[in-house]
C-alpha positions as semicolon CSV with decimal commas, in nm:
position;residue;x (nm);y (nm);z (nm)
1;M;0,012;0,036;0,011
2;L;0,312;0,216;0,088
3;F;0,473;0,164;-0,225
4;D;0,111;0,216;-0,444
5;A;0,087;0,571;-0,278
6;G;0,472;0,694;-0,407
7;F;0,625;0,655;-0,072
8;R;1,008;0,522;-0,099
9;V;0,974;0,186;0,180
10;E;1,285;-0,030;0,320
11;V;1,165;-0,301;0,515
12;D;1,386;-0,461;0,805
13;E;1,315;-0,786;0,810
14;S;1,690;-0,907;0,973
15;D;1,663;-1,112;1,235
16;G;1,780;-0,907;1,537
17;R;1,540;-0,725;1,779
18;L;1,284;-0,476;1,736
19;S;1,489;-0,210;1,941
20;G;1,818;-0,267;1,800
21;R;1,650;-0,264;1,405
22;V;1,450;0,080;1,526
23;R;1,804;0,220;1,652
24;A;1,997;0,119;1,287
25;A;1,727;0,322;1,170
26;A;1,737;0,599;1,409
27;T;2,133;0,664;1,330
28;R;2,137;0,593;0,951
29;K;1,869;0,914;1,054
30;I;1,564;0,741;0,847
31;P;1,260;1,016;0,910
32;L;0,986;0,826;0,952
33;I;1,064;0,448;1,119
34;V;0,700;0,234;1,070
35;V;0,633;-0,069;1,324
36;V;0,427;-0,322;1,194
37;G;0,363;-0,593;1,382
38;R;0,137;-0,917;1,422
39;R;-0,102;-0,683;1,576
40;E;-0,102;-0,362;1,401
41;V;-0,147;-0,627;1,047
42;E;-0,475;-0,755;1,281
43;S;-0,575;-0,371;1,310
44;R;-0,475;-0,244;1,001
45;S;-0,286;0,063;1,174
46;V;0,078;0,147;1,272
47;T;0,318;0,270;1,510
48;V;0,521;0,577;1,352
49;R;0,881;0,681;1,504
50;Y;0,924;1,049;1,417
51;R;1,337;1,122;1,390
52;S;1,219;1,363;1,701
53;G;1,144;1,026;1,888
54;A;0,776;1,149;1,916
55;E;0,590;0,817;1,881
56;Q;0,264;0,776;1,737
57;S;0,019;0,513;1,670
58;M;-0,239;0,548;1,400
59;T;-0,473;0,355;1,157
60;L;-0,299;0,280;0,811
61;D;-0,464;0,491;0,605
62;E;-0,434;0,805;0,872
63;F;-0,078;0,748;0,785
64;V;-0,103;0,738;0,458
65;S;-0,284;1,005;0,438
66;T;-0,116;1,227;0,679
67;T;0,212;1,140;0,520
68;R;0,128;1,255;0,158
69;Q;0,012;1,604;0,318
70;L;0,365;1,584;0,503
71;V;0,572;1,537;0,195
72;D;0,359;1,797;0,001
73;C;0,436;2,078;0,212
74;K;0,756;1,955;0,246
75;S;0,828;2,072;0,618
76;L;1,122;2,010;0,783
77;E;0,940;2,045;1,139
78;W;0,755;1,741;1,156
79;A;1,069;1,551;1,114
80;G;1,288;1,710;1,375
81;H;1,505;1,880;1,204
82;V;1,358;2,222;1,290
83;T;1,175;2,305;1,651
84;K;0,948;2,605;1,710
85;D;1,065;2,882;1,958
């Protein structure tokens, strides 16, 4: 679904622990890390970790819509690059 929506997607199916895979993605400065496990598949939801460290759970449709808006406006604030004063 994410490929079809036009997003660049990389799947980490390595044997490492989830926390290690998330840490590796954060080290590579991946702007959005999406965790999808068995529960998320059953409920069609995702847990998103932003580069800023904030986490949010949402439905898959909400994620696609929200991310499309963020990409289209090219905002750096949501990714943790810029902070409001």
